[in-house]
C-alpha positions as CSV (number, residue, x, y, z in Angstrom):
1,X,57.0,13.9,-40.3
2,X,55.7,15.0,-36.9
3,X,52.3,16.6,-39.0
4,X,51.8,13.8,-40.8
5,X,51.9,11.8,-37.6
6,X,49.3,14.3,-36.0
7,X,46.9,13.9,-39.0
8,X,46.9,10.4,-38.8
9,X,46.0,10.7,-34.6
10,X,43.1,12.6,-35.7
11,X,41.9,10.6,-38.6
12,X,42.3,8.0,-35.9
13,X,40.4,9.5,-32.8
14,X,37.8,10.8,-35.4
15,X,37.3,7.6,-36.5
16,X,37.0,5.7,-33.0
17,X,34.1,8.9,-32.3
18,X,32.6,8.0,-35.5
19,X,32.9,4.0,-34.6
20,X,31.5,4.6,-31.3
21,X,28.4,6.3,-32.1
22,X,27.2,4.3,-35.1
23,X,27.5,1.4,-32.7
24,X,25.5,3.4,-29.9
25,X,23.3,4.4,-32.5
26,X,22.5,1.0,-33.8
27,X,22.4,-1.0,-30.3
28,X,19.4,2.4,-29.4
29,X,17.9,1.1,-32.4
30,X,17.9,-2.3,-31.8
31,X,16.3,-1.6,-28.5
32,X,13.7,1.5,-30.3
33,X,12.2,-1.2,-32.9
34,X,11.9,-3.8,-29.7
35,X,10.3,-1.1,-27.7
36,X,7.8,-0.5,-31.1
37,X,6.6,-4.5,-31.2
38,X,6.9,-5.0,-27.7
39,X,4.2,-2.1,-26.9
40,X,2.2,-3.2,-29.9
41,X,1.9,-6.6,-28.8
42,X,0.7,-5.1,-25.3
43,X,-1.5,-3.2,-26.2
44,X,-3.4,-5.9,-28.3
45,X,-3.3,-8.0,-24.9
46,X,-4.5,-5.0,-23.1
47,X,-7.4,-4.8,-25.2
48,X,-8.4,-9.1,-25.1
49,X,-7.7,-8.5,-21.0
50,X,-10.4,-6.0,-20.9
51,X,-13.4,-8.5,-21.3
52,X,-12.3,-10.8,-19.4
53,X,-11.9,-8.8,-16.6
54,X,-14.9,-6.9,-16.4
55,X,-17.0,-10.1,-17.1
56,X,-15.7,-11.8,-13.9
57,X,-15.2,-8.9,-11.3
58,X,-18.9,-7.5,-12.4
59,X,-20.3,-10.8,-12.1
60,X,-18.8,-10.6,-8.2
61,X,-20.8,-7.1,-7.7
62,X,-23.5,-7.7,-9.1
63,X,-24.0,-11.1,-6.8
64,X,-22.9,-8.6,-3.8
65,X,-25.8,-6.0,-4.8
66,X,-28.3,-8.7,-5.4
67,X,-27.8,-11.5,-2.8
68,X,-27.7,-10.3,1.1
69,X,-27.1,-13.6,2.0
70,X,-23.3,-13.2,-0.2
71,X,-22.9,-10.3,2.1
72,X,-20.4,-11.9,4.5
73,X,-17.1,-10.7,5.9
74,X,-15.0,-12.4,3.3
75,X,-17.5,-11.7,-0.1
76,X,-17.4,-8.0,1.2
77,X,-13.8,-7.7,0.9
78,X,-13.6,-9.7,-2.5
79,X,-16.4,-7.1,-3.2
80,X,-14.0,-4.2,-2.6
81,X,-11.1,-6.0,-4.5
82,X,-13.7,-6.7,-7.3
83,X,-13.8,-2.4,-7.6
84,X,-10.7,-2.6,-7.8
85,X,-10.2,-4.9,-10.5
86,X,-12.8,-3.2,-12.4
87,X,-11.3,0.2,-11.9
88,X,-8.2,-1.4,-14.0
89,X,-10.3,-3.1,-16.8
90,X,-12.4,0.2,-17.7
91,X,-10.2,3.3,-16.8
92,X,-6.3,2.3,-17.5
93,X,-5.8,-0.6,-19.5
94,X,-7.7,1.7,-22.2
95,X,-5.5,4.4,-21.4
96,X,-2.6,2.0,-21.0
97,X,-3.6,0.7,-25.2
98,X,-3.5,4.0,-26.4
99,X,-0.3,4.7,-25.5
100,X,0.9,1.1,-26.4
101,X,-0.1,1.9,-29.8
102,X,1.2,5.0,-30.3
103,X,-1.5,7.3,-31.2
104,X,-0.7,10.8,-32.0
105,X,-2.9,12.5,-30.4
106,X,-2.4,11.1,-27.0
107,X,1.6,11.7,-27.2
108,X,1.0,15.0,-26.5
109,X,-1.4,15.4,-24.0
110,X,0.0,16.5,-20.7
111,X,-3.0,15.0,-18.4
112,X,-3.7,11.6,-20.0
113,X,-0.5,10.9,-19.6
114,X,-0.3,11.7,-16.2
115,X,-3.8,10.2,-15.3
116,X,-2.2,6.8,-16.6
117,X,0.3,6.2,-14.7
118,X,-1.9,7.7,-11.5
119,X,-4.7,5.5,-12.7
120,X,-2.4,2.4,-12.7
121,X,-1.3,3.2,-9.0
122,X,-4.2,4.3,-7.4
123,X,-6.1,0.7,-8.8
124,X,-3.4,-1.8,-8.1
125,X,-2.9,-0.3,-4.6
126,X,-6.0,-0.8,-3.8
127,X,-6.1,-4.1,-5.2
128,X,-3.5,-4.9,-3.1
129,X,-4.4,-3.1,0.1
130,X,-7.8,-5.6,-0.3
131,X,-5.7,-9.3,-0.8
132,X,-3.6,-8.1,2.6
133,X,-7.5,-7.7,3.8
134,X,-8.5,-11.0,2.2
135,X,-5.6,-12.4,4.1
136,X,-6.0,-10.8,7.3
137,X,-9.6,-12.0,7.0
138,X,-8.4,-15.8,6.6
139,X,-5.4,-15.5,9.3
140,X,-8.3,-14.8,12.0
141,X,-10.5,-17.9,10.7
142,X,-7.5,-20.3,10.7
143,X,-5.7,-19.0,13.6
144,X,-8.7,-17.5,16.0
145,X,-11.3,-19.3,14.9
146,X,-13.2,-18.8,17.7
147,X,-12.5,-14.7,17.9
148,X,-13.6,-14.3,14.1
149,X,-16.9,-12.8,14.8
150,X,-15.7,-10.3,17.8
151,X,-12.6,-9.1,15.7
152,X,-14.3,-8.9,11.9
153,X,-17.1,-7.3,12.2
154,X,-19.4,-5.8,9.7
155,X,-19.1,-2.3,10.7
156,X,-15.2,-2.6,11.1
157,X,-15.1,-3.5,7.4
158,X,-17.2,-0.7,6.1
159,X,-14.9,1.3,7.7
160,X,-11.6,-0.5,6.7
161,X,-13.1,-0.3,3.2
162,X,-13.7,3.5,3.3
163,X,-10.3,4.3,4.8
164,X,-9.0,2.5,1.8
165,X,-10.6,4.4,-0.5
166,X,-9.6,7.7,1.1
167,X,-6.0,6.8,1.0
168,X,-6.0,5.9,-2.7
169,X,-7.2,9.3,-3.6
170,X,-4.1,11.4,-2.8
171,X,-2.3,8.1,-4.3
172,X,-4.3,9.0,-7.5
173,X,-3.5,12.9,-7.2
174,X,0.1,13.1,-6.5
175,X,1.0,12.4,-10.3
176,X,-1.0,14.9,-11.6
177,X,0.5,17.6,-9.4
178,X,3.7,16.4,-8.2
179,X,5.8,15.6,-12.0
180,X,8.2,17.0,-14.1
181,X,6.6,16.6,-17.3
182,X,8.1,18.2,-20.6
183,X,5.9,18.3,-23.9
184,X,9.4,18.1,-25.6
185,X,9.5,14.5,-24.7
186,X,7.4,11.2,-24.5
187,X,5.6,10.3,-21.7
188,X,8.1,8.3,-20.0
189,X,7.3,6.9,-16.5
190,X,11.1,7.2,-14.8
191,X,11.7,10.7,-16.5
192,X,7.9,12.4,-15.7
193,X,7.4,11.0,-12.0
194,X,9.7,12.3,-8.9
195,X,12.1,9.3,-7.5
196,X,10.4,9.6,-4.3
197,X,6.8,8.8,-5.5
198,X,8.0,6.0,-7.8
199,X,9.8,4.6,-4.4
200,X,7.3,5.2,-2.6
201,X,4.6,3.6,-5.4
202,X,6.5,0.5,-5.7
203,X,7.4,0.0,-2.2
204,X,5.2,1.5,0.3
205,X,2.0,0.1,-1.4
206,X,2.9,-2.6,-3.2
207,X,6.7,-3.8,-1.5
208,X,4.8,-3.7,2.0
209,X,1.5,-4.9,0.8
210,X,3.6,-8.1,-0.5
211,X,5.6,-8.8,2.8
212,X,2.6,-8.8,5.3
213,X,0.9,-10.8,2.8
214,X,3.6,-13.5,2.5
215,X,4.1,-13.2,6.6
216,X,-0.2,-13.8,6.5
217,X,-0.1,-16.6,4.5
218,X,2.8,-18.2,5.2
219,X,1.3,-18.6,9.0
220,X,-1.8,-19.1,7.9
221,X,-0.7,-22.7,5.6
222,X,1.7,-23.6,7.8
223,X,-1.2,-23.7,10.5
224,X,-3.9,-25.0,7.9
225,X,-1.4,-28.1,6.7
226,X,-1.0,-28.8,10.5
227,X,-5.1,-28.8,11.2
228,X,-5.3,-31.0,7.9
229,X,-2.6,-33.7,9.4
230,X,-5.0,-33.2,12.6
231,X,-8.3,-34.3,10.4
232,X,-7.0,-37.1,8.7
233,X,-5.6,-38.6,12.3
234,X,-8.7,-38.3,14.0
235,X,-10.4,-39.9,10.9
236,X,-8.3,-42.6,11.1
237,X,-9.0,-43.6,14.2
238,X,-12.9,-43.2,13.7
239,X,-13.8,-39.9,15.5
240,X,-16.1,-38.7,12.9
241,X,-16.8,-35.6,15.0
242,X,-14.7,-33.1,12.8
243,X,-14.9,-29.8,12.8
244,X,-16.5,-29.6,9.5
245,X,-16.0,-25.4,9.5
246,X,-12.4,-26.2,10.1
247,X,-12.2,-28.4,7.0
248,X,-13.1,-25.7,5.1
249,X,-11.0,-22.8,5.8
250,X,-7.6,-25.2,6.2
251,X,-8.9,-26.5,2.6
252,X,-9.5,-22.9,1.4
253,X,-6.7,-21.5,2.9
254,X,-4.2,-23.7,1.9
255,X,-5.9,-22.4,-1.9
256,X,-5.0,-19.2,-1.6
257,X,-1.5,-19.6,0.2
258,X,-0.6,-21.0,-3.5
259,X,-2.8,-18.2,-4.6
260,X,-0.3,-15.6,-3.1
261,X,2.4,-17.3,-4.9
262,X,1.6,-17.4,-8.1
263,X,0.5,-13.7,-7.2
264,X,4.2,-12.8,-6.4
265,X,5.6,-14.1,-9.2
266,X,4.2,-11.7,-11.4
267,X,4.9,-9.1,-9.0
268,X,8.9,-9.5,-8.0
269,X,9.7,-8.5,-11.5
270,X,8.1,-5.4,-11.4
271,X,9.6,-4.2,-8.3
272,X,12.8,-4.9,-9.1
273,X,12.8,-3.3,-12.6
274,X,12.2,0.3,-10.8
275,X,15.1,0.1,-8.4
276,X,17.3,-1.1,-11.2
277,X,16.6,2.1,-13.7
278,X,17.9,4.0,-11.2
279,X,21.1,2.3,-9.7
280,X,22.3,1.1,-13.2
281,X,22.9,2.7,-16.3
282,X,20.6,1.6,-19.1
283,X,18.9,1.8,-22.0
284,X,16.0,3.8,-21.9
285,X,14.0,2.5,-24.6
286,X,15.0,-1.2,-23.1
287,X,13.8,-0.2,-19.3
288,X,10.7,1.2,-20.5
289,X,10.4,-2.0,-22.2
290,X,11.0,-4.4,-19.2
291,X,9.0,-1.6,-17.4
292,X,5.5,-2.2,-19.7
293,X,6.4,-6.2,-19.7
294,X,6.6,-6.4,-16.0
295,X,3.6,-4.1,-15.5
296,X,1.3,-5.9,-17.8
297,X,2.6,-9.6,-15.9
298,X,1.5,-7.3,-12.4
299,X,-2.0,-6.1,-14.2
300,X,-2.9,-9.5,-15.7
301,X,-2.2,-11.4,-12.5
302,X,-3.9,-8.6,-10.3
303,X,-7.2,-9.3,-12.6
304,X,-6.8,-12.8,-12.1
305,X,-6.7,-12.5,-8.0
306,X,-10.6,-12.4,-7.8
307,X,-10.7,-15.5,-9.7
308,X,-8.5,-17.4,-7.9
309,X,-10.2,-16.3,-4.7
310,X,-13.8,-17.1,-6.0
311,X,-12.0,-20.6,-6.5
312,X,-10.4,-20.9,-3.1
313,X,-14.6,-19.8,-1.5
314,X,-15.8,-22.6,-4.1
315,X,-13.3,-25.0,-2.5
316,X,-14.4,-23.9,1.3
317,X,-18.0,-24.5,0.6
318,X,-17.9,-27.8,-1.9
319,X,-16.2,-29.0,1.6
320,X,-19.5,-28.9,3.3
């Protein structure tokens, strides 16, 4: 009796093991065949993003190299953001589209795999290192109008701009000599790079970028809606003597201030999804997912940024 009641346990316990792991199994399945479209489908938008990048940002250079009258304080720095952009469009949203469609020969290959998620880093840094620029750049017109031209010089830039550039290469370099990569397994962002540089990626260059931004702009349309409720007073009561230069950057500012927040929602996501991998258990083939989605919302919006920027100049000047 007693045996018979043992065998029965076991057949019981083996089958809740068995139970258990087909259902594991199948939900890791679920989330492997969403992983599979969800890449594919990025990587065919990684591809149409390409053009449409480059076209824009080397549009912006070109002008900058052509036209010295372009060359002022502002253009510069959308100059420098334009490299940026670029830097994205023709080095690792390739790389990026390989990967996305799952070419053998790439799986394997220790160095392109770490030169794509350094490539991806060292680009959008400095695309964001430039808008906090850009912003910086605008705070002083709107708020110190009359200081502008003894804080922003020309030389100052050149140098900010070079400093920049300097920091972005150990940003760049770090992956390829600071990971744990395995040729046993795939190239996996979370499991290759060190905790610290994925912190440190997600919230020294980008987390700290976005909060002086938002503080920038925040101040900078709070003080640009107040100048604009200033304008249409003194027109009403027939003082046509405006400051005209004023008019413009409250106009253009106020532009990019909406600008900056479009640009953080694509960006919340992505810093979020990072912190998340590692303070919750889940899926791996589901957080890479949410990983690439978030990503490609931070690349596509990051492209956009000198767009939106040329628009917000456009609207300065058609204020003339």
């Amino acid at each position: 009796m007693s045996d018979s009641f043992r065998n029965r346990m076991i057949d019981i316990n083996n089958l809740s093991v068995y139970d258990n792991s087909s259902i594991a199994e199948s939900a890791g399945g679920k989330f492997k065949d969403f992983r599979n479209v969800a890449d594919f489908v990025l990587g065919i938008l990684c591809v149409l993003l390409i053009p449409c990048i480059c076209f824009g940002n080397f549009l912006v250079i070109i002008s900058l190299v052509k036209f010295r009258r372009l060359r002022t304080i502002t253009y510069t720095l959308v100059g420098s953001l334009s490299v940026a952009d670029s830097l994205l469009a023709v080095i690792t949203l390739p790389v990026y589209s390989l990967f996305y469609f799952k070419l053998t020969f790439v799986q394997s290959v220790k160095y392109l795999c770490l030169f794509k998620f350094s490539s991806v880093c060292a680009s959008m840094s400095a695309s964001m290192i430039n808008l906090v620029a850009i912003g910086f750049d605008r705070y002083v017109a709107i708020l110190h109008p009359l200081k502008y031209k003894t804080i922003l010089t020309h030389k100052r830039v050149r140098i900010f701009i070079v400093c920049m550039w300097i920091y972005i290469v150990p940003v760049c370099i770090l992956p390829l000599v600071w990971n744990s990569y395995d040729e046993i397994q795939i190239c996996d962002y979370f499991k290759i790079l060190p905790l610290a540089y994925t912190l440190y990626a997600a919230f020294f260059s980008i987390g700290i970028s976005l909060v002086v931004s938002l503080y920038l702009y925040i101040r900078i349309f709070l003080v640009a809606r107040q100048q604009q409720k200033q304008v249409r007073k003194d027109s009403l009561r027939g003082n046509h003597r405006i400051d005209k230069q004023m008019e413009k950057d409250t106009k253009s500012a106020k532009v990019m201030a909406l600008v900056l927040f479009l640009f953080y929602i694509f960006w919340v996501p992505f810093t979020i999804v990072g912190p998340i991998k590692y303070s919750v258990k889940i899926d791996n083939d589901l957080s890479e997912t949410l990983k690439n989605i978030t990503l490609f919302l931070a690349m596509r919006s990051s492209a956009s940024s000198v767009g939106w920027i040329e628009q917000a100049i456009y609207t300065r000047n058609k204020a003339t």
